[in-house]
mmCIF file of C-alpha atoms in Angstrom:
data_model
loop_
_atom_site.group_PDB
_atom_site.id
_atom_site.type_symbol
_atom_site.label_atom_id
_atom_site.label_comp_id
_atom_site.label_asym_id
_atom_site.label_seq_id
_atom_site.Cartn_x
_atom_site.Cartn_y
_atom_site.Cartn_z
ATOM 1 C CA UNK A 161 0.000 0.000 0.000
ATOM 2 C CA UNK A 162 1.190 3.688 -0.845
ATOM 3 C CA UNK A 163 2.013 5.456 2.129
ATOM 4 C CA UNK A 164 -0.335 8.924 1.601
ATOM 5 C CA UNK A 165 0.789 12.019 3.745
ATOM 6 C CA UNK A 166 -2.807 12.350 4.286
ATOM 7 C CA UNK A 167 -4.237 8.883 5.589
ATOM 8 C CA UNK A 168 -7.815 9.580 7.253
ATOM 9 C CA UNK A 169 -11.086 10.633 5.964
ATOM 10 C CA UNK A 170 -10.774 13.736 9.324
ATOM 11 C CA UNK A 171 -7.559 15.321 7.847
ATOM 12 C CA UNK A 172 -9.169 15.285 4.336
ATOM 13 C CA UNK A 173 -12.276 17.054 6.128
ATOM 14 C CA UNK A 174 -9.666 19.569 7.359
ATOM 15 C CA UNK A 175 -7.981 20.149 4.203
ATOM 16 C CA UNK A 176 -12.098 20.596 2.518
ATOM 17 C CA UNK A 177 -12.666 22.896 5.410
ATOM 18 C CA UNK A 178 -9.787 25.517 4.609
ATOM 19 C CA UNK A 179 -9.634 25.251 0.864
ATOM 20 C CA UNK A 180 -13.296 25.942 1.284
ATOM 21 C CA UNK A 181 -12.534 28.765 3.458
ATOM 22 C CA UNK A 182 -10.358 30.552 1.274
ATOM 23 C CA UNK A 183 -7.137 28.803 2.668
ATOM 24 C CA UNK A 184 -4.267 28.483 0.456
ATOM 25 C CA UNK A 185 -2.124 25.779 -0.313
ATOM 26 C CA UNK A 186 1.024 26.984 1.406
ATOM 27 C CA UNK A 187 -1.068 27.545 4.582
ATOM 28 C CA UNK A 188 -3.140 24.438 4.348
ATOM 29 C CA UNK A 189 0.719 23.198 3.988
ATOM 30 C CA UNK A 190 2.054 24.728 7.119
ATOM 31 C CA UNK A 191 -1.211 23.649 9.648
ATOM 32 C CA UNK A 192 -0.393 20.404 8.594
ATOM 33 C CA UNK A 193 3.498 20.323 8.757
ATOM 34 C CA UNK A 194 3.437 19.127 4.842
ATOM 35 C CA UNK A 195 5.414 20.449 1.574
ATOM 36 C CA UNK A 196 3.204 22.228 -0.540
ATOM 37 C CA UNK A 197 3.693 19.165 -3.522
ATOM 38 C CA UNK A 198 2.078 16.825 -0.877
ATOM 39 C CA UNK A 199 -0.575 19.480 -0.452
ATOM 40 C CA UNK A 200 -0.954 20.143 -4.539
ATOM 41 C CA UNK A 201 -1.138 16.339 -5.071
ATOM 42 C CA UNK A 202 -3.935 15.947 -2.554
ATOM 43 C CA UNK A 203 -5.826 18.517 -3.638
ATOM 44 C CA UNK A 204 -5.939 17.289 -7.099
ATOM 45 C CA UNK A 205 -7.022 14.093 -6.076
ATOM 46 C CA UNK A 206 -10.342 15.066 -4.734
ATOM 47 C CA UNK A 207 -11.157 17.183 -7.676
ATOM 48 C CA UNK A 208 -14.498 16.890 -9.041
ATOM 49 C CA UNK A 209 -15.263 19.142 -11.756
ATOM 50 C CA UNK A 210 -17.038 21.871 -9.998
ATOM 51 C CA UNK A 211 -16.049 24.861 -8.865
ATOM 52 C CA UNK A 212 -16.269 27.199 -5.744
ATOM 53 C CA UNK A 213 -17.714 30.587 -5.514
ATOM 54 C CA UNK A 214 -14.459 32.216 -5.950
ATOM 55 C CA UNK A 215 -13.798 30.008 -9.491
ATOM 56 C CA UNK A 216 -11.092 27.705 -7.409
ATOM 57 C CA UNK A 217 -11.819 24.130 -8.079
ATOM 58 C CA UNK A 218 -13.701 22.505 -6.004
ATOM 59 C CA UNK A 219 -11.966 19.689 -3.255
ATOM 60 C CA UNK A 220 -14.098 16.876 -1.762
ATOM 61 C CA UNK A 221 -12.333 14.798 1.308
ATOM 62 C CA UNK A 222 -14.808 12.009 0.114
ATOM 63 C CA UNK A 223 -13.531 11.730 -3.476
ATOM 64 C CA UNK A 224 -9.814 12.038 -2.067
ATOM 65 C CA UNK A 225 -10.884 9.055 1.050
ATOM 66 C CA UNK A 226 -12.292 7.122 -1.944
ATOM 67 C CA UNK A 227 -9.717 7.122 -4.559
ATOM 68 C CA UNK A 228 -6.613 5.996 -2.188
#
């Protein structure tokens, strides 16, 4: 098995939470004590197509939880 930074279906909540919030990547980064790749790879696997309010793609910690 791959060994994801980001292992649980609460830290992909978390990372939903602040990109949803306007968070970026380097500070989603730095709350979680990550490098920003880690951060940039998780984020585009729980893309889904849609988009948020302020045009940023949209992340879903479900999608992520699912695809690993």
């Amino acid at each position: 098995m791959a060994d994801y930074a980001f292992r649980t279906i609460e830290d992909r909540k978390e990372i939903q939470r602040m990109w949803e919030g306007g968070r970026s990547p380097r500070e989603i980064a730095g709350a979680f004590g990550k490098s920003l790749d880690v951060v940039y790879t998780e984020l585009s696997r729980g893309r889904g197509g849609t988009r948020l309010p302020d045009q940023r793609l949209r992340y879903s910690a479900e999608l992520a939880q699912r695809k690993v």
